[in-house]
Structure formats: structure tokens, C-alpha cells
Coordinates of C-alpha atoms in Angstrom, one line a residue:
M104 CA 97.6 243.4 106.9
N105 CA 96.2 246.8 107.7
I106 CA 92.8 247.7 106.1
A107 CA 91.7 251.3 106.2
P108 CA 88.3 251.8 107.8
N109 CA 87.2 254.1 105.1
S110 CA 88.0 251.7 102.2
N111 CA 85.5 251.0 99.6
P112 CA 83.2 248.2 101.0
R113 CA 83.7 246.0 98.1
T114 CA 87.5 246.4 98.3
R115 CA 87.5 246.0 102.0
K116 CA 85.6 242.7 101.7
R117 CA 88.2 241.4 99.1
L118 CA 91.1 242.4 101.3
L119 CA 89.6 240.6 104.4
A120 CA 89.2 237.4 102.4
A121 CA 92.8 237.6 101.2
A122 CA 94.0 238.1 104.8
A123 CA 92.0 235.0 105.9
S124 CA 93.6 233.0 103.2
V125 CA 97.0 234.0 104.3
A126 CA 96.3 233.1 107.8
I127 CA 95.0 229.7 106.9
A128 CA 97.9 229.0 104.6
G129 CA 100.3 229.9 107.4
A130 CA 98.5 227.6 109.8
I131 CA 98.8 224.6 107.5
G132 CA 102.3 225.3 106.3
F133 CA 101.8 226.5 102.7
G134 CA 104.8 228.4 101.4
A135 CA 103.0 231.2 99.7
V136 CA 99.5 232.4 98.8
A137 CA 98.7 234.7 95.9
T138 CA 96.6 237.6 97.1
G139 CA 97.0 240.1 94.4
T140 CA 99.9 241.6 96.3
A141 CA 103.4 240.3 97.1
P142 CA 103.3 236.5 98.1
V143 CA 103.4 235.8 101.8
L144 CA 105.9 233.0 102.7
A145 CA 105.2 230.6 105.6
E146 CA 107.7 228.1 107.3
A147 CA 107.1 224.4 106.6
V148 CA 106.2 222.1 109.5
R149 CA 109.3 220.2 110.8
V150 CA 109.2 217.3 113.3
E151 CA 112.3 216.3 115.4
A152 CA 113.1 212.7 114.5
P153 CA 113.5 210.4 117.5
Q154 CA 116.9 209.1 118.2
V155 CA 117.1 205.4 117.3
P156 CA 120.1 203.0 117.0
S157 CA 121.7 202.7 113.6
F158 CA 123.9 200.0 112.2
A159 CA 125.5 202.3 109.6
D160 CA 128.7 202.9 111.4
V161 CA 129.3 199.2 111.9
V162 CA 128.5 198.4 108.3
E163 CA 130.7 201.1 107.0
R164 CA 133.7 199.7 108.9
V165 CA 133.2 196.0 108.2
S166 CA 131.9 196.0 104.6
P167 CA 135.4 196.3 102.9
A168 CA 136.4 193.0 104.6
V169 CA 133.3 191.0 103.3
V170 CA 133.6 189.5 99.8
S171 CA 131.6 187.4 97.4
V172 CA 133.0 184.0 96.5
R173 CA 132.5 182.6 93.0
V174 CA 133.3 178.9 92.4
K175 CA 133.9 177.3 89.0
A176 CA 134.3 173.6 88.1
K177 CA 135.7 171.9 85.0
I178 CA 133.1 170.5 82.7
E179 CA 134.0 167.3 81.0
T180 CA 133.8 167.1 77.2
T181 CA 131.3 164.6 75.8
A182 CA 131.2 163.0 72.4
D183 CA 127.9 164.5 71.6
D184 CA 128.3 168.0 70.3
G185 CA 124.6 168.7 69.8
S186 CA 124.9 169.1 66.1
D187 CA 121.8 167.1 65.5
L188 CA 119.6 169.4 67.6
P189 CA 119.3 172.3 65.0
D190 CA 118.2 169.7 62.4
A191 CA 115.0 169.3 64.3
F192 CA 113.9 172.8 63.1
D193 CA 114.8 172.4 59.4
N194 CA 111.3 171.3 58.4
L195 CA 109.4 174.1 60.1
P196 CA 106.6 175.8 58.1
D197 CA 107.7 178.8 56.1
D198 CA 106.5 181.3 58.7
P199 CA 108.9 184.2 59.5
Q200 CA 107.6 184.8 63.0
L201 CA 107.7 181.1 63.9
R202 CA 111.3 180.7 62.6
R203 CA 112.3 183.9 64.5
F204 CA 110.9 182.4 67.7
F205 CA 113.0 179.2 67.3
R206 CA 116.1 181.1 66.5
E207 CA 115.7 183.1 69.7
F208 CA 114.9 179.8 71.6
R209 CA 118.1 178.3 70.3
G210 CA 120.0 181.2 71.7
F211 CA 118.3 181.1 75.1
G212 CA 120.5 181.4 78.1
D213 CA 123.7 182.5 76.2
Q214 CA 124.9 186.1 76.8
D215 CA 126.5 186.2 73.4
G216 CA 123.4 184.9 71.6
R217 CA 125.1 181.8 70.3
D218 CA 123.3 178.4 69.9
G219 CA 121.9 177.8 73.4
M220 CA 120.7 174.3 72.5
R221 CA 124.3 173.1 72.4
R222 CA 124.5 173.5 76.2
F223 CA 122.6 170.2 76.4
G224 CA 125.3 168.5 74.3
R225 CA 129.0 169.3 73.9
R226 CA 130.8 170.5 77.1
D227 CA 134.0 172.0 75.7
R228 CA 133.5 175.6 76.9
Q229 CA 135.3 177.4 79.7
P230 CA 134.5 176.4 83.3
R231 CA 131.1 177.8 84.4
P232 CA 130.1 179.0 87.9
V233 CA 128.6 176.2 89.9
A234 CA 128.3 177.9 93.2
Q235 CA 128.5 181.3 94.8
G236 CA 128.6 182.4 98.4
S237 CA 130.2 184.8 100.8
G238 CA 133.4 185.2 102.8
F239 CA 135.5 187.6 104.8
F240 CA 139.1 188.4 105.4
I241 CA 140.7 187.5 108.7
S242 CA 144.2 188.8 107.9
E243 CA 145.8 191.7 106.1
D244 CA 147.8 189.4 103.9
G245 CA 144.7 187.9 102.2
Y246 CA 143.5 184.9 104.2
L247 CA 139.7 184.6 104.1
V248 CA 137.0 182.3 105.6
T249 CA 134.0 180.7 103.9
N250 CA 132.0 177.5 104.0
N251 CA 133.2 174.1 102.9
H252 CA 129.9 173.5 101.0
V253 CA 130.6 176.7 99.0
V254 CA 134.0 175.7 97.7
G255 CA 134.0 171.9 98.2
D256 CA 133.4 170.9 94.5
G257 CA 135.3 173.8 93.0
S258 CA 138.5 173.8 90.9
S259 CA 139.0 177.6 90.7
F260 CA 137.9 180.5 92.9
T261 CA 137.3 184.2 92.3
V262 CA 136.8 186.7 95.1
V263 CA 134.8 189.8 94.3
M264 CA 135.8 192.7 96.6
H265 CA 133.5 195.3 98.1
D266 CA 134.4 197.8 95.3
G267 CA 133.8 195.2 92.6
K268 CA 137.4 194.3 91.9
E269 CA 137.9 190.6 91.1
L270 CA 140.9 188.6 92.4
D271 CA 141.9 184.9 92.0
A272 CA 142.1 182.8 95.1
K273 CA 143.6 179.5 96.0
L274 CA 142.1 176.9 98.4
V275 CA 144.2 176.5 101.5
G276 CA 142.1 173.8 103.3
T277 CA 138.7 172.6 104.2
D278 CA 137.0 170.9 107.2
P279 CA 133.8 169.2 106.2
R280 CA 133.0 168.3 109.8
T281 CA 132.4 172.0 110.7
D282 CA 131.7 173.1 107.2
L283 CA 134.6 175.6 107.1
A284 CA 137.2 176.5 104.5
V285 CA 140.0 178.9 104.1
L286 CA 141.0 180.7 100.8
K287 CA 144.1 182.8 100.1
V288 CA 144.2 185.9 97.8
E289 CA 147.4 187.2 96.5
G290 CA 147.4 190.9 95.9
D291 CA 149.3 194.1 96.3
G292 CA 148.9 196.1 99.5
K293 CA 147.0 195.1 102.6
F294 CA 143.4 193.8 102.9
T295 CA 140.9 195.2 105.4
Y296 CA 140.1 192.3 107.8
V297 CA 137.9 191.6 110.8
D298 CA 138.5 189.8 114.1
F299 CA 136.5 187.0 115.8
A300 CA 134.5 187.9 118.9
D301 CA 134.4 186.1 122.2
D302 CA 131.1 184.3 121.5
S303 CA 130.9 183.1 125.1
K304 CA 129.7 186.7 125.9
V305 CA 127.0 186.6 123.2
R306 CA 123.5 186.6 124.8
V307 CA 120.1 185.7 123.4
G308 CA 118.6 189.0 122.4
D309 CA 121.8 190.8 121.4
W310 CA 121.7 192.8 118.1
V311 CA 123.6 191.3 115.2
V312 CA 124.3 192.3 111.6
A313 CA 124.7 189.8 108.7
V314 CA 126.7 190.8 105.6
G315 CA 126.8 188.7 102.5
N316 CA 125.9 187.9 98.9
P317 CA 122.3 186.6 98.8
F318 CA 121.2 185.4 95.4
G319 CA 124.4 186.8 93.9
L320 CA 123.2 190.4 94.5
G321 CA 126.5 191.5 96.1
G322 CA 127.1 193.2 99.4
T323 CA 123.8 193.1 101.3
V324 CA 123.2 193.9 105.0
T325 CA 120.5 192.5 107.2
A326 CA 120.0 192.9 110.9
G327 CA 118.3 190.9 113.7
I328 CA 119.0 189.5 117.1
V329 CA 120.5 186.3 118.5
S330 CA 117.5 183.9 118.9
A331 CA 119.1 181.0 120.6
R332 CA 122.4 179.3 121.5
G333 CA 123.6 175.7 121.3
R334 CA 121.4 174.6 118.5
D335 CA 121.8 171.0 117.2
I336 CA 120.4 170.7 113.7
G337 CA 121.9 167.3 112.9
A338 CA 124.6 168.7 110.6
G339 CA 127.5 166.9 112.2
P340 CA 129.1 165.7 115.4
Y341 CA 130.1 169.2 116.5
D342 CA 126.8 171.0 116.2
D343 CA 126.7 174.0 118.5
F344 CA 125.0 176.7 116.3
I345 CA 124.0 180.2 117.1
Q346 CA 120.5 180.9 115.9
I347 CA 119.7 184.4 114.5
D348 CA 116.6 186.0 113.0
A349 CA 118.5 188.3 110.6
S350 CA 117.4 187.6 107.0
V351 CA 119.8 185.0 105.5
N352 CA 119.3 183.4 102.1
R353 CA 121.2 181.4 99.4
G354 CA 124.5 183.1 98.7
N355 CA 124.9 184.2 102.3
S356 CA 126.7 181.0 103.1
G357 CA 130.2 181.7 104.5
G358 CA 129.4 185.3 105.3
P359 CA 129.9 186.8 108.7
T360 CA 127.5 187.9 111.4
F361 CA 128.8 190.8 113.4
N362 CA 128.1 192.2 116.8
L363 CA 127.8 196.0 117.2
N364 CA 131.5 196.3 117.8
G365 CA 132.2 195.0 114.3
Q366 CA 133.5 191.6 115.5
V367 CA 132.5 188.2 113.9
V368 CA 130.3 186.3 116.3
G369 CA 129.4 183.6 113.8
I370 CA 129.5 182.4 110.2
N371 CA 126.3 181.9 108.3
T372 CA 126.0 178.2 107.3
A373 CA 122.4 177.0 107.2
I374 CA 118.8 178.2 107.3
F375 CA 115.5 176.5 108.2
S376 CA 113.2 177.3 105.2
P377 CA 110.1 175.4 104.2
S378 CA 109.6 177.9 101.4
G379 CA 113.2 178.1 100.1
G380 CA 113.6 181.7 101.3
S381 CA 114.3 183.3 104.6
V382 CA 111.7 182.7 107.4
G383 CA 113.8 184.3 110.1
I384 CA 115.6 181.1 111.3
A385 CA 119.3 181.0 110.4
F386 CA 122.2 179.1 112.0
D387 CA 125.8 180.4 112.5
I388 CA 129.0 178.5 113.3
P389 CA 130.2 180.1 116.6
A390 CA 133.3 182.2 116.4
S391 CA 135.1 180.1 119.0
T392 CA 134.7 177.0 116.8
A393 CA 135.7 178.8 113.6
K394 CA 138.7 180.5 115.1
Q395 CA 140.3 177.2 116.2
V396 CA 139.6 175.4 112.9
V397 CA 140.8 178.3 110.8
Q398 CA 144.1 178.5 112.7
D399 CA 144.7 174.8 112.0
L400 CA 143.8 175.2 108.3
M401 CA 146.1 178.1 107.9
K402 CA 148.9 176.2 109.5
D403 CA 148.9 173.1 107.3
G404 CA 145.6 172.8 105.5
T405 CA 144.1 170.1 107.7
V406 CA 142.5 169.8 111.1
Q407 CA 143.8 167.2 113.6
R408 CA 141.3 166.2 116.3
G409 CA 141.6 164.0 119.4
W410 CA 139.9 160.6 119.2
L411 CA 138.6 158.5 122.1
G412 CA 137.5 155.5 120.0
V413 CA 134.2 154.8 121.7
E414 CA 130.6 154.7 120.5
I415 CA 128.3 156.6 122.7
Q416 CA 124.6 157.3 123.2
P417 CA 122.5 159.7 125.4
V418 CA 121.7 159.0 129.0
T419 CA 117.9 159.0 129.4
S420 CA 116.2 159.4 132.7
E421 CA 115.4 155.7 132.7
I422 CA 119.0 154.8 132.0
A423 CA 120.1 157.1 134.8
E424 CA 117.7 155.4 137.1
S425 CA 118.9 152.0 136.2
L426 CA 122.5 152.9 136.8
G427 CA 121.9 154.9 140.0
L428 CA 122.9 158.2 138.5
K429 CA 121.5 161.4 140.1
S430 CA 120.9 163.1 136.7
D431 CA 120.5 162.1 133.0
K432 CA 123.7 163.9 132.0
G433 CA 126.8 162.3 130.4
A434 CA 127.5 160.0 127.5
L435 CA 126.9 156.3 127.8
V436 CA 129.5 154.1 126.1
S437 CA 127.7 151.5 124.0
S438 CA 131.0 150.0 122.8
A439 CA 134.8 150.6 122.8
Q440 CA 136.5 150.1 119.5
E441 CA 139.2 147.5 119.2
D442 CA 142.7 149.0 119.4
G443 CA 141.1 152.4 120.3
P444 CA 142.6 154.7 122.9
G445 CA 139.5 154.3 125.1
K446 CA 139.6 150.5 125.3
K447 CA 143.4 150.6 125.9
A448 CA 142.7 152.8 128.9
G449 CA 140.1 150.4 130.3
I450 CA 136.8 152.1 129.1
T451 CA 134.2 149.5 128.4
A452 CA 130.6 149.3 127.3
G453 CA 128.2 150.4 130.0
D454 CA 130.5 153.1 131.4
V455 CA 129.0 156.6 131.5
I456 CA 131.5 159.4 130.8
T457 CA 130.7 162.4 133.0
Q458 CA 133.8 164.6 132.8
V459 CA 136.8 165.3 130.7
E460 CA 139.7 167.1 132.3
G461 CA 137.2 168.2 135.1
K462 CA 134.7 169.7 132.6
D463 CA 131.2 168.3 132.9
V464 CA 129.8 166.3 130.0
A465 CA 126.1 167.0 129.5
S466 CA 125.6 165.0 126.3
P467 CA 127.3 162.9 123.6
K468 CA 127.6 166.0 121.4
E469 CA 129.4 167.8 124.1
L470 CA 131.8 164.9 124.7
A471 CA 132.6 164.9 120.9
R472 CA 133.3 168.6 121.0
L473 CA 135.5 168.4 124.1
I474 CA 137.6 165.5 122.8
G475 CA 137.8 167.0 119.4
A476 CA 139.3 170.2 120.8
Y477 CA 142.4 168.3 122.1
Q478 CA 145.4 167.4 119.9
P479 CA 146.1 163.8 119.2
G480 CA 148.5 162.2 121.6
K481 CA 147.4 164.4 124.5
P482 CA 146.7 162.5 127.8
V483 CA 143.4 163.5 129.3
D484 CA 141.6 162.5 132.5
V485 CA 138.2 160.9 131.8
T486 CA 135.8 160.5 134.7
L487 CA 133.5 157.5 134.5
W488 CA 130.4 156.3 136.3
R489 CA 130.8 152.5 136.7
D490 CA 129.2 150.0 139.0
G491 CA 127.5 152.6 141.1
R492 CA 130.6 154.8 141.7
S493 CA 132.8 157.4 140.0
E494 CA 136.4 156.7 138.9
T495 CA 138.9 158.4 136.6
V496 CA 141.1 156.9 133.9
K497 CA 143.8 158.6 131.9
V498 CA 143.5 158.3 128.1
D499 CA 146.2 159.1 125.5
L500 CA 144.0 160.4 122.7
G501 CA 144.4 159.1 119.2
T502 CA 143.9 160.8 115.8
L503 CA 140.3 161.0 114.6
P504 CA 140.0 158.8 111.4
S505 CA 139.2 160.6 108.2
S506 CA 136.1 158.5 107.7
D507 CA 134.0 156.3 109.9
K508 CA 134.8 152.6 109.9
Q509 CA 132.1 150.5 108.2
A510 CA 131.1 147.2 109.6
S511 CA 131.9 144.4 107.2
A512 CA 130.3 141.4 109.0
D513 CA 126.6 140.6 108.8
Q514 CA 125.6 139.1 112.1
Q515 CA 122.3 137.3 111.9
P516 CA 122.4 134.5 114.4
S517 CA 120.0 131.7 113.6
A518 CA 117.5 130.9 116.4
P519 CA 117.4 127.4 117.8
P520 CA 113.9 125.8 117.9
K521 CA 113.4 126.2 121.6
A522 CA 112.4 129.7 122.9
D523 CA 111.9 131.1 126.4
T524 CA 109.7 133.9 127.5
L525 CA 110.5 137.0 129.6
A526 CA 106.8 137.8 130.2
D527 CA 107.4 140.8 132.4
L528 CA 109.5 142.4 129.7
G529 CA 107.2 141.3 126.8
L530 CA 110.1 139.4 125.1
T531 CA 110.5 135.9 123.7
V532 CA 114.2 134.9 123.5
T533 CA 116.5 132.0 122.7
R534 CA 120.2 131.4 123.2
S535 CA 122.5 132.5 120.5
D536 CA 124.5 130.1 118.4
D537 CA 127.8 130.9 120.2
G538 CA 126.1 130.7 123.6
K539 CA 126.8 134.4 124.3
G540 CA 123.7 136.4 124.8
L541 CA 120.0 135.9 124.1
V542 CA 118.4 136.4 120.6
V543 CA 115.1 138.2 120.6
T544 CA 112.6 136.2 118.5
D545 CA 109.4 138.0 119.3
V546 CA 108.3 141.3 120.9
D547 CA 104.9 142.0 122.4
P548 CA 103.7 145.1 120.5
D549 CA 102.1 146.5 123.7
S550 CA 105.2 146.1 125.8
D551 CA 107.8 148.7 127.0
A552 CA 110.4 146.8 125.0
A553 CA 108.5 147.5 121.8
D554 CA 108.1 151.2 122.8
R555 CA 111.9 151.4 123.2
G556 CA 112.6 149.9 119.8
I557 CA 113.7 146.4 120.6
Q558 CA 113.2 144.2 117.6
P559 CA 113.3 140.5 116.7
G560 CA 116.9 139.7 115.8
D561 CA 118.4 141.9 118.5
V562 CA 120.8 140.2 120.8
I563 CA 120.7 140.9 124.6
T564 CA 124.3 140.6 125.7
S565 CA 124.2 141.9 129.2
V566 CA 121.8 143.3 131.9
N567 CA 123.2 145.8 134.3
S568 CA 126.7 145.1 133.1
T569 CA 126.3 141.4 133.8
E570 CA 126.7 139.0 130.9
V571 CA 123.6 136.9 130.2
N572 CA 123.5 133.4 128.7
G573 CA 120.0 132.4 129.7
T574 CA 116.7 133.8 131.0
D575 CA 117.8 132.9 134.6
D576 CA 120.6 135.5 134.3
V577 CA 118.0 138.1 133.2
A578 CA 115.6 137.2 136.1
K579 CA 118.4 137.5 138.6
A580 CA 119.6 140.9 137.3
M581 CA 116.0 142.2 137.6
A582 CA 115.6 140.8 141.1
D583 CA 118.9 142.5 142.1
A584 CA 117.7 145.8 140.7
V585 CA 114.4 145.6 142.7
K586 CA 116.4 144.9 145.9
S587 CA 118.5 147.9 145.2
G588 CA 115.4 150.1 144.9
R589 CA 115.9 150.7 141.2
K590 CA 112.9 150.9 138.9
A591 CA 114.6 149.8 135.7
V592 CA 117.3 147.5 134.3
L593 CA 119.9 148.4 131.6
M594 CA 120.1 146.0 128.7
Q595 CA 122.9 146.0 126.3
I596 CA 121.6 145.3 122.8
T597 CA 123.6 144.2 119.7
R598 CA 122.2 144.9 116.3
D599 CA 124.1 144.8 113.0
D600 CA 127.5 144.8 114.8
S601 CA 126.6 147.9 116.8
N602 CA 125.8 148.2 120.4
R603 CA 123.3 150.3 122.3
F604 CA 121.7 150.4 125.7
V605 CA 118.0 150.3 126.5
A606 CA 116.4 150.8 130.0
L607 CA 113.4 148.7 130.7
P608 CA 111.2 149.1 133.8
V609 CA 111.0 146.3 136.3
A610 CA 108.2 147.5 138.6
K611 CA 105.9 144.7 137.2
G612 CA 108.5 142.0 138.1

């Protein structure tokens, strides 16, 4: 702004103030300042946003393949139609507001405003939703995956597509042991589907995106990282979960977790939640497990698994010491079931299974997964540690029974009057009625035996794979262990028709 030097002093002062206002406004980014003349425009401040990763491209590609699953069940009709419930309000005071309140209460919970109190009585309405979850298409012809616990109790199923369209689905098959299920949707055209990833390449710290239907809200996306691998949460014999910290809640069950390539690395199936909501600990069924199970379900609606027919327990460091093993890896056979494939091949209680087909067995869970991955009838090489050396037997696997066999006998041997003491072990024992084994009649509460869970009524059947019929047999087995430089002996214990092994230190003896 040019100000003439010969301007009126008062005018000159006013023009200088206006110029200063314009300068300040321009400095702080105001668009215009009224000065009595034409407004002066200034450019707004703009900051270049930093370049950060975005999940938008992945979500845009995979979202059409993710669906909501609604499950309905038939409701049985009862004799009580609830007709006596409205009579309870017939004697209300003649108060319009009070009567209006009870009329509204009677209609509570019904979208059409009908008598809601009847929902506690007669059940002759259409099937109601009993569960809802998530799922995703794995083929263009309408096969989709979800959780068994989402659809297990259902009689009819509805799939809600990404665009809100609803389609009926039929149940193809379920596998409760891995909590997986397959549905099939019939429809015109082809469905957008996604592929399973190679989860062996998934690393702790990798980004993942979970898509699902939490709390029935519909398509919802959350992101996080892989927190851990190989989690065992006690859900079943094949636990091998991927832990993620993406927010997963009720309704996400059966939904997919994607890597940044849009491939499914896992299926949301469980959360750890003291509060009932997400606390950042969720568990996914790995893609490798899901892919194999889903293929079997699509084939004939069932999953056939190999069966070894043995009961197993972990190998502790003390058990490894008592058996002369260099490490505490493997699965200790506590018993071989009658007519089972393992017993037919010569596997006996006390053997430690260390490998299957050359693959190391780190734990009982891993053994279950390895055997379950083979088809029934397949011959497999099983490597055992027995009597201080390794040997291999060939086993023709059987078919895993649909349910575990329940023991029918109740073995409670009565103790003869005379009892002997195994002072070094803190045990009092007596011979069993059939002369096979020693019945524990008392346990010193301060002993190692008590710490390891031995109880009165337990039957000691062998020590270091040698049958015992008296305390002399136990003493000899302990002496032999000391001579061999071992610090513990391995006792086979029978309780309620089941076997287990307990390692007890012999340093005191």
C-alpha cells in the first residue's frame, strides 16, 4: 500500500493502521481483512501430510468376500400360551398414565408392538435368530467358511452380503475339533472370494487386518499385528492358534484375518476378555489348518483323521532324566488302547514318541496334530525311545473315533491290613488284591510324591518299566537308577482306569 507523504496526518495514521492489519492477517493466514477499501486475500497455511501405510486398498479388495452369518433355530411350541399374563393387569388403578406404562411394557421387545409378555409363554412364532457371526467366501461358486460354534445349533442360515443382500445358505459340514464349518450359498453369477495364505511365513510383528460383524454391526475393519504363534488355549487337541492384537469382539467369530496381500492368514475364533469386550488378545485358527479341514468338508461333509490309539502325557525334565533322554521333548505313552493301531504295532506304556515320519515331536499336542494330519489306513514310521535307546516301528493308522471312549469300570482295590513303607519316597503302600502292583494307602504331605499329585488309592504298577509286586521291587529299581547315574525313577500310576507317569527323585535313597 502506497501512502502519499503529504496526506492528511489523520488520514495517514488510519491508512498505516490498515496496512498493519493486512500484514498481520497475511502472516497468520486470514483470508481477507476489511480496510475500508477492497479486501486483501491471503493464502491459508497448508502442511504436507506425512506418508503413512494405509489398509484401504486391501480392505477395498477383500470386503466383498466377507459376509455376516445369521443363524436361526426352531422354537418348540409349549402348552402355555401366556394368556394368563395380561390378567395380572386387569385390577390396576384407574390411572391413564399407569395403564399406558403397562401397555408399553407388554409390548416391550416386539418390533410390531404386539403383546411382548407372550414371549415368556407360547413359542409358536417363526424361528428367531439365536446366533450371528462372520464368514468369507473361498470359491466363486458360493462355498464359505465360518466357525462351528456359530452354526452348530442352527437349523437355517442366512448370509448377508457386503452390499446388504441376503441369501439363504445350507450347511455342508462341521468339524468341532477345530471349530470350523462350511456353508454353501446358491446364487446367480460368481462370488468374490479370497485365498488362504502360507501361514508358515507369518511372523510375529506382521501387520494384519480383521474384517467381520462385531455385535451385529455389519462389515467392520480393525487392524493390528501378529502377537504370537503356536498358542495353546485349551480349546482342543489341535490347538495351534495365531494370537493377534486387532480388535475382535462377539460377532467376529468365523471372520477372516488378512495379511497386506489380501490373503487369509487365520480365522477369528476366540478372545481373552475379562471384561467381555476386546482387550487386544484374540486367537485365530491358522490358514494351514483351516485349508486342510475345509477341503475335507467340501468333499464329503466330514473330516477323517488318523488315529494312533494311545494315551499320552508331556515329558518333564525329571521324566527325561529318569529315562536317560537328553531333552524333555516328545510324548510319553501312558497307555496303549486295546485293539488300537499303536498297541498292534508294539507300542507300550513307558515308550516316548520322539518322531513321526522323521518329523520331531516336541509335545503331546504336536503329536496329535501330526497324526491327525494323515488319512486313516496310512502306514507311518513312529520313532520311540525305549529302554535307553531309540527304535522305529511302523503303524497302520486307524480312524479317529467320533467321541472318546468312557471308562465303565470303577477300580477301587481294597487294601489288605498290612502296609509297607517307602520312606525315601514318602509313601505307604500295600499289595493290590490281584497281586499286580502296589496300592498307595498314605502319602507324606511334605514329600515329593505329594508335590507331584500321588494320592491314596493310586496303584503303582511299574518303576522304570519294570513291574512291581512288592516294596523290594521298588527298592531294586531305585538302586539300579542310582547305579546308572540317574537322579529320578519313573513310576507308572493307575487311577480310575487311566495311566500316567510320575518321576520321583532318588537322591535321598
